[in-house]
Coordinates of C-alpha atoms and ligand atoms in Angstrom, one line a residue:
X1 CA 107.5 72.2 72.6
X2 CA 110.7 73.0 70.7
X3 CA 111.4 76.3 72.5
X4 CA 111.1 74.6 76.0
X5 CA 114.5 73.9 77.3
X6 CA 115.3 72.5 80.8
X7 CA 118.5 74.3 81.3
X8 CA 118.9 75.5 84.9
X9 CA 115.7 73.9 86.0
X10 CA 115.3 71.0 88.4
X11 CA 114.6 67.6 86.8
X12 CA 110.9 67.5 86.2
X13 CA 109.0 64.6 84.9
X14 CA 106.4 65.5 82.3
X15 CA 102.9 65.0 83.6
X16 CA 104.1 65.3 87.2
X17 CA 101.0 66.0 89.3
X18 CA 102.6 67.5 92.4
X19 CA 101.8 71.0 93.4
X20 CA 105.2 71.3 95.1
X21 CA 107.4 73.5 92.9
X22 CA 110.4 74.2 95.2
X23 CA 112.2 77.5 94.4
X24 CA 109.5 78.6 91.9
X25 CA 109.4 82.1 93.4
X26 CA 113.1 82.6 92.9
X27 CA 112.9 81.9 89.1
X28 CA 112.5 84.4 86.3
X29 CA 109.1 84.4 84.6
X30 CA 110.6 82.6 81.6
X31 CA 111.9 79.9 83.8
X32 CA 108.5 79.5 85.4
X33 CA 106.8 79.2 82.0
X34 CA 109.4 76.6 81.0
X35 CA 108.9 74.6 84.2
X36 CA 105.1 74.6 83.7
X37 CA 105.6 73.5 80.1
X38 CA 108.1 70.8 81.0
X39 CA 105.7 69.4 83.6
X40 CA 103.0 69.3 81.1
X41 CA 100.8 71.8 83.0
X42 CA 100.5 73.8 79.8
X43 CA 100.8 72.8 76.2
X44 CA 103.0 74.9 73.8
X45 CA 99.8 76.7 72.6
X46 CA 98.7 77.4 76.2
X47 CA 102.1 78.8 76.9
X48 CA 101.4 81.3 74.2
X49 CA 98.1 82.1 75.8
X50 CA 99.9 82.6 79.1
X51 CA 102.5 84.9 77.6
X52 CA 99.8 86.9 75.9
X53 CA 97.5 87.2 78.9
X54 CA 99.0 90.6 79.8
X55 CA 97.5 91.9 76.5
X56 CA 94.4 89.8 75.6
X57 CA 93.1 90.7 72.2
X58 CA 90.6 93.5 72.3
X59 CA 88.2 91.2 70.3
X60 CA 87.9 89.0 73.3
X61 CA 86.9 91.7 75.8
X62 CA 84.8 93.4 73.2
X63 CA 82.7 90.2 73.1
X64 CA 82.4 90.1 76.9
X65 CA 81.0 93.5 77.8
X66 CA 79.5 96.6 76.3
X67 CA 81.3 99.9 75.5
X68 CA 84.7 98.2 75.9
X69 CA 87.6 100.6 75.6
X70 CA 90.5 98.5 77.0
X71 CA 91.7 95.7 79.2
X72 CA 92.4 96.0 82.9
X73 CA 95.0 93.4 83.7
X74 CA 95.7 91.8 87.1
X75 CA 98.8 89.8 88.2
X76 CA 98.3 86.1 87.8
X77 CA 100.3 83.9 90.3
X78 CA 100.3 80.3 91.2
X79 CA 99.5 79.1 94.7
X80 CA 101.6 76.0 95.3
X81 CA 101.7 72.9 97.6
X82 CA 97.9 72.4 97.7
X83 CA 96.6 68.9 98.2
X84 CA 92.9 68.2 98.6
X85 CA 91.6 64.7 99.2
X86 CA 95.0 63.3 98.2
X87 CA 95.2 65.2 94.9
X88 CA 97.5 68.0 94.1
X89 CA 96.4 71.2 92.5
X90 CA 98.3 74.2 91.2
X91 CA 96.1 77.2 92.1
X92 CA 96.0 80.1 89.5
X93 CA 95.3 83.3 91.4
X94 CA 94.5 86.7 89.9
X95 CA 95.0 89.3 92.6
X96 CA 96.6 92.7 93.1
X97 CA 97.3 92.3 96.8
X98 CA 100.8 91.3 97.7
X99 CA 101.3 88.3 100.0
X100 CA 98.0 86.5 99.1
X101 CA 99.7 83.9 96.8
X102 CA 102.7 83.5 99.2
X103 CA 100.3 83.0 102.1
X104 CA 98.2 80.3 100.5
X105 CA 101.3 78.5 99.3
X106 CA 102.9 78.6 102.8
X107 CA 99.7 77.4 104.5
X108 CA 99.1 74.7 101.9
X109 CA 102.7 73.4 102.6
X110 CA 102.1 73.2 106.3
X111 CA 98.8 71.4 105.8
X112 CA 100.2 69.1 103.1
X113 CA 102.9 67.9 105.5
X114 CA 100.0 67.2 108.0
X115 CA 98.2 65.1 105.4
X116 CA 96.5 67.7 103.2
X117 CA 93.0 69.1 103.2
X118 CA 89.9 67.0 103.3
X119 CA 86.9 68.4 101.4
X120 CA 83.5 67.7 100.1
X121 CA 80.8 69.6 98.2
X122 CA 77.1 69.3 97.6
X123 CA 75.4 68.8 94.2
X124 CA 74.9 72.0 92.1
X125 CA 71.5 72.8 93.5
X126 CA 70.6 76.4 92.8
X127 CA 67.5 78.4 93.8
X128 CA 65.4 80.5 91.5
X129 CA 63.0 82.9 93.2
X130 CA 59.7 84.1 92.0
X131 CA 57.8 86.8 93.9
X132 CA 54.0 86.4 93.8
X133 CA 51.7 89.2 94.9
X134 CA 47.9 89.7 95.1
X135 CA 47.4 86.0 95.7
X136 CA 44.6 86.2 98.2
X137 CA 44.8 83.8 101.2
X138 CA 48.4 82.6 101.6
X139 CA 47.5 79.0 102.5
X140 CA 45.0 78.7 99.6
X141 CA 47.6 80.1 97.1
X142 CA 50.2 77.7 98.5
X143 CA 48.1 74.6 98.1
X144 CA 47.0 75.6 94.6
X145 CA 50.6 76.3 93.6
X146 CA 51.9 73.0 95.0
X147 CA 49.1 71.1 93.4
X148 CA 50.7 72.2 90.1
X149 CA 54.2 71.2 91.2
X150 CA 54.8 68.5 88.5
X151 CA 53.5 70.8 85.8
X152 CA 55.8 73.6 87.0
X153 CA 58.8 71.3 87.0
X154 CA 58.1 70.0 83.5
X155 CA 57.6 73.5 82.2
X156 CA 60.9 74.7 83.8
X157 CA 62.7 71.8 82.3
X158 CA 61.2 72.4 78.9
X159 CA 63.4 75.6 78.7
X160 CA 66.6 73.6 79.1
X161 CA 66.2 70.1 77.7
X162 CA 70.0 69.8 77.3
X163 CA 70.4 70.2 81.1
X164 CA 68.0 67.3 81.7
X165 CA 69.9 65.2 79.2
X166 CA 73.0 65.8 81.3
X167 CA 71.2 64.6 84.4
X168 CA 70.3 68.0 85.8
X169 CA 67.2 70.1 85.8
X170 CA 64.4 71.5 88.0
X171 CA 63.9 69.3 91.0
X172 CA 61.5 70.9 93.4
X173 CA 59.1 73.8 94.1
X174 CA 58.9 75.3 97.5
X175 CA 56.9 78.2 99.0
X176 CA 58.1 80.7 101.6
X177 CA 55.6 83.1 103.2
X178 CA 57.4 85.9 104.8
X179 CA 56.1 88.7 107.1
X180 CA 55.6 92.0 105.3
X181 CA 58.4 94.4 105.9
X182 CA 57.8 97.2 108.4
X183 CA 55.7 100.1 107.2
X184 CA 52.2 100.4 106.0
X185 CA 50.9 96.9 106.4
X186 CA 50.7 94.9 103.1
X187 CA 50.2 91.3 102.3
X188 CA 52.9 88.8 103.5
X189 CA 55.5 88.0 100.9
X190 CA 54.8 84.9 98.9
X191 CA 58.1 83.6 97.5
X192 CA 58.3 80.6 95.3
X193 CA 61.6 78.7 95.2
X194 CA 62.5 76.6 92.1
X195 CA 65.3 74.3 92.9
X196 CA 67.4 73.4 89.9
X197 CA 70.4 71.1 89.7
X198 CA 72.7 73.0 87.2
X199 CA 75.3 70.2 87.0
X200 CA 78.6 71.7 85.7
X201 CA 77.2 75.2 85.2
X202 CA 77.1 78.0 87.7
X203 CA 73.6 78.3 86.3
X204 CA 72.6 82.0 86.6
X205 CA 71.3 82.2 83.0
X206 CA 69.4 79.0 83.0
X207 CA 67.8 79.6 86.4
X208 CA 66.7 83.1 85.3
X209 CA 65.2 81.7 82.1
X210 CA 63.4 79.0 84.1
X211 CA 62.2 81.5 86.7
X212 CA 60.9 83.8 84.1
X213 CA 59.5 80.9 82.1
X214 CA 57.3 79.5 84.9
X215 CA 56.0 82.8 86.1
X216 CA 52.9 82.9 83.9
X217 CA 51.9 79.4 85.1
X218 CA 52.4 80.5 88.7
X219 CA 50.0 83.4 88.0
X220 CA 47.6 81.0 86.4
X221 CA 47.6 78.5 89.2
X222 CA 47.2 81.1 92.0
X223 CA 45.4 84.0 90.4
X224 CA 48.2 86.3 91.7
X225 CA 50.6 88.6 90.0
X226 CA 54.4 87.9 89.7
X227 CA 57.0 90.6 89.9
X228 CA 60.6 89.7 90.6
X229 CA 62.0 86.5 89.0
X230 CA 65.7 85.8 89.5
X231 CA 68.2 83.3 91.0
X232 CA 69.3 83.7 94.6
X233 CA 73.0 84.2 95.3
X234 CA 72.5 82.7 98.8
X235 CA 73.2 79.2 97.3
X236 CA 72.9 77.4 100.6
X237 CA 71.9 74.2 98.8
X238 CA 75.3 74.2 97.2
X239 CA 77.8 74.2 100.0
X240 CA 81.4 73.2 100.0
X241 CA 83.4 72.2 103.1
X242 CA 87.1 71.8 103.7
X243 CA 89.0 70.9 106.8
X244 CA 92.6 70.3 108.0
X245 CA 94.3 68.8 111.0
X246 CA 97.7 70.0 112.0
X247 CA 99.9 68.5 114.8
X248 CA 100.8 71.3 117.2
X249 CA 104.5 70.6 116.8
X250 CA 104.3 71.5 113.1
X251 CA 103.1 75.0 114.0
X252 CA 106.3 76.1 115.8
X253 CA 107.7 79.2 114.2
X254 CA 109.1 82.7 114.9
X255 CA 111.0 81.1 117.8
X256 CA 107.6 80.2 119.4
X257 CA 106.4 76.7 120.3
X258 CA 103.5 75.2 118.4
X259 CA 101.2 75.5 121.4
X260 CA 101.7 79.3 121.4
X261 CA 100.9 79.6 117.7
X262 CA 97.9 77.4 118.1
X263 CA 96.6 79.5 121.0
X264 CA 96.9 82.6 118.9
X265 CA 94.9 80.9 116.1
X266 CA 92.2 79.7 118.6
X267 CA 92.0 83.2 120.1
X268 CA 91.6 84.7 116.7
X269 CA 88.8 82.2 116.0
X270 CA 87.0 83.0 119.3
X271 CA 87.3 86.7 118.4
X272 CA 85.7 86.2 115.0
X273 CA 83.0 84.1 116.5
X274 CA 82.1 86.7 119.1
X275 CA 82.4 89.9 117.1
X276 CA 81.0 90.7 113.7
X277 CA 83.5 93.5 113.3
X278 CA 86.3 91.0 113.5
X279 CA 84.3 88.3 111.5
X280 CA 84.1 90.6 108.6
X281 CA 87.9 91.0 108.4
X282 CA 88.4 87.3 109.1
X283 CA 86.1 86.5 106.1
X284 CA 87.8 89.1 104.0
X285 CA 91.0 87.0 104.5
X286 CA 89.1 83.8 103.4
X287 CA 87.8 85.6 100.3
X288 CA 91.3 87.0 99.4
X289 CA 92.1 83.4 98.3
X290 CA 88.7 82.4 97.0
X291 CA 88.2 85.6 94.9
X292 CA 91.7 85.3 93.4
X293 CA 91.1 81.8 92.1
X294 CA 87.6 82.7 91.1
X295 CA 88.8 85.5 88.9
X296 CA 91.6 83.3 87.4
X297 CA 89.1 80.6 86.5
X298 CA 86.4 82.9 85.1
X299 CA 83.9 82.6 87.9
X300 CA 81.3 85.2 88.9
X301 CA 83.2 86.3 92.0
X302 CA 80.5 88.9 93.0
X303 CA 78.0 86.1 93.2
X304 CA 80.4 84.0 95.4
X305 CA 81.0 87.1 97.6
X306 CA 77.3 87.8 98.0
X307 CA 76.6 84.1 98.9
X308 CA 79.5 83.8 101.3
X309 CA 78.5 86.9 103.3
X310 CA 74.8 86.1 103.3
X311 CA 75.7 82.6 104.6
X312 CA 78.0 84.1 107.2
X313 CA 74.9 85.8 108.5
X314 CA 72.5 82.8 108.4
X315 CA 71.9 82.6 112.2
X316 CA 70.8 86.3 112.2
X317 CA 74.2 87.4 113.3
X318 CA 77.3 87.8 111.1
X319 CA 80.0 85.2 111.9
X320 CA 83.2 83.6 110.6
X321 CA 83.1 81.2 107.6
X322 CA 85.9 79.2 109.1
X323 CA 86.6 78.0 112.7
X324 CA 89.6 76.6 114.5
X325 CA 89.5 74.2 117.4
X326 CA 92.0 72.0 119.4
X327 CA 91.3 68.3 119.0
X328 CA 93.5 65.6 120.5
X329 CA 96.8 67.5 120.2
X330 CA 95.9 68.9 116.8
X331 CA 94.8 72.2 115.5
X332 CA 91.7 71.6 113.4
X333 CA 90.3 74.1 110.9
X334 CA 87.0 73.8 109.2
X335 CA 85.3 76.0 106.6
X336 CA 81.8 75.8 105.0
X337 CA 80.4 78.2 102.5
X338 CA 78.1 78.3 99.4
X339 CA 80.1 78.1 96.2
X340 CA 78.1 78.5 93.0
X341 CA 80.8 77.8 90.4
X342 CA 80.9 76.7 86.8
X343 CA 83.1 74.7 84.5
X344 CA 81.1 75.5 81.4
X345 CA 79.4 78.6 80.1
X346 CA 79.8 82.2 80.9
X347 CA 83.3 83.8 80.4
X348 CA 84.9 80.4 80.6
X349 CA 83.9 79.8 77.0
X350 CA 85.3 83.1 75.7
X351 CA 88.2 84.0 78.0
X352 CA 91.3 82.0 77.2
X353 CA 92.8 82.9 80.6
X354 CA 89.8 81.3 82.4
X355 CA 90.2 78.1 80.3
X356 CA 93.9 78.0 81.1
X357 CA 93.2 78.6 84.8
X358 CA 90.8 75.6 85.0
X359 CA 93.3 73.5 83.2
X360 CA 96.1 74.4 85.6
X361 CA 93.9 73.5 88.5
X362 CA 93.4 70.0 87.2
X363 CA 89.9 69.4 88.5
X364 CA 87.6 67.0 86.8
X365 CA 84.2 68.5 87.7
X366 CA 82.6 71.4 89.4
X367 CA 82.2 69.8 92.8
X368 CA 85.9 69.2 92.9
X369 CA 86.4 72.8 91.9
X370 CA 84.3 73.9 94.8
X371 CA 86.3 71.7 97.2
X372 CA 89.6 73.3 96.0
X373 CA 88.1 76.7 96.5
X374 CA 87.0 75.9 100.0
X375 CA 90.5 74.5 100.8
X376 CA 92.1 77.7 99.3
X377 CA 89.8 79.8 101.6
X378 CA 90.8 77.8 104.6
X379 CA 94.5 78.0 103.7
X380 CA 94.3 81.7 103.3
X381 CA 92.6 82.1 106.6
X382 CA 95.1 79.8 108.3
X383 CA 98.0 82.0 107.1
X384 CA 96.3 85.2 108.3
X385 CA 95.2 84.0 111.8
X386 CA 98.6 82.3 112.4
X387 CA 100.4 85.7 111.8
X388 CA 97.7 87.8 113.5
X389 CA 97.8 85.6 116.7
X390 CA 101.6 85.7 116.9
X391 CA 104.0 88.2 115.2
X392 CA 101.4 90.2 113.4
X393 CA 101.0 90.6 109.6
X394 CA 102.8 93.8 109.0
X395 CA 106.3 92.4 108.9
X396 CA 105.5 90.1 106.0
X397 CA 103.1 92.5 104.3
X398 CA 105.5 95.4 104.4
X399 CA 108.3 93.4 102.7
X400 CA 106.0 92.8 99.8
X401 CA 104.2 96.1 99.9
X402 CA 107.7 97.8 99.7
X403 CA 108.2 96.3 96.2
X404 CA 105.0 98.1 95.0
X405 CA 106.1 101.3 96.7
X406 CA 109.5 101.0 95.0
X407 CA 107.9 100.6 91.6
X408 CA 105.5 103.5 92.2
X409 CA 108.6 105.6 93.0
X410 CA 110.1 104.7 89.6
X411 CA 112.4 101.8 90.5
X412 CA 112.8 99.2 87.7
X413 CA 114.6 95.9 87.3
X414 CA 117.1 95.0 90.0
X415 CA 116.5 98.3 91.7
X416 CA 113.0 97.2 92.8
X417 CA 114.4 94.6 95.3
X418 CA 117.2 96.9 96.5
X419 CA 114.9 99.8 97.2
X420 CA 112.3 97.5 98.8
X421 CA 115.0 96.1 101.2
X422 CA 116.2 99.6 102.2
X423 CA 112.6 100.8 102.7
X424 CA 112.0 97.9 105.2
X425 CA 115.3 98.4 106.8
X426 CA 114.6 102.1 107.4
X427 CA 111.1 101.2 108.7
X428 CA 109.5 103.8 106.3
X429 CA 107.7 102.1 103.4
X430 CA 106.7 105.3 101.7
X431 CA 106.9 106.5 98.2
X432 CA 108.9 109.7 99.2
X433 CA 111.5 107.6 101.0
X434 CA 111.7 105.3 98.0
X435 CA 112.3 108.3 95.7
X436 CA 115.1 109.5 98.1
X437 CA 116.7 106.1 97.9
X438 CA 116.5 106.0 94.2
X439 CA 118.0 109.4 93.9
X440 CA 120.8 108.3 96.2
X441 CA 121.6 105.4 93.7
X442 CA 122.0 108.0 91.0
X443 CA 124.2 110.2 93.1
X444 CA 126.7 107.4 93.9
X445 CA 128.1 105.9 90.7
X446 CA 128.5 102.1 90.8
X447 CA 132.2 101.2 91.4
Ligands
MEV501 C1 94.2 91.3 104.6 O1 93.9 91.4 103.2 C2 93.4 90.1 105.2 C3 93.5 90.0 106.7 O2 93.1 91.2 107.3 C4 92.6 88.8 107.1 C5 92.4 88.7 108.6 O3 92.5 89.7 109.3 O4 92.1 87.6 109.0 C6 94.9 89.7 107.2

């Protein structure tokens, strides 16, 4: 830790667990790294990983996918102030959209002052699906199959003895008989669900191995023919929930009383409840936060997205993943969604950034990880609906977007902030305007 000096930084106790890092956004990136190292969030070796993240070695990515020709980097920021079930978490977020990190940090600060988020998560129960066809009479096939339940579970577990040793494994076999889709009448669909507790793993690979592995026995038991064998991303046996409770007075802002801000949030919630067009955008806001932390911790964010949106549609109509109500003088927010996450396996093993992301989050197991994700989603949604129901989001967005526009126009270093400010002042956050402003800097020599 020899190169870590505390000059110019607030006094920080090594090992401090707080997610409050006042003034973090005003520091240079070197100062931010030093602060993390001083707090003990990253070791000297991890600091090197963090510094090198902008240019991960090609060897790493070449192990991850086929035909690799380069690395596509995303900004990595830290969401601050988050407290979930009384524990603080720094939230690594990989995201290209300005204002996502600021919004989650802001929302988490408001909620923290109101006691923080409360969250819980189910066990890691995943579903593997096997599609059986040409099975004859559905009810006969069902009873033959279920008579072989113990045999099927034992066979599934034989493919992953290590999972069983860790207390997980195949737990149940269920049958769903679904009406044939419209068109020339065929047999009803006969879908076997294999329920597997994947413990600390997301579980895609092991579920797929088990689903493929039990297929011949399913055919043997029923006399049918199996086609598709794959996990389901609608991981509705693996839900996470978070909630928060904010006194109305704590919501006052923009010169508006807390009651007004709360009403805006409640109206936004009603809107999302009633209208799938709005619910899609509402949920996009939720996923802004969840995807960012998913990417930064090496999760399969497409699986999370697929699960979240399918769950949002579970009643047959697309709805919001989070809801806001008024309860005894408090604004109460609740979110529930499937979160199939992993702390082991997949890219987590190979990608040093994913390992570091998990370390920064300071979670001890995958259920706690899911609780943090759910809280991040709710925080992100709070920030969005709070702005949407009051002053609108463009003001805040534009200030941050202006910095990107300034960079696109060629501004560098201190000019970025200067150009961004002028763009906002002129009310024209456009690349052409930024170019004009930059050109005007060159025309007028500094005194
Ligand atoms: C923008 O990325 C996300 C929002 O549209 C979410 C929402 O409308 O709730 C602001």
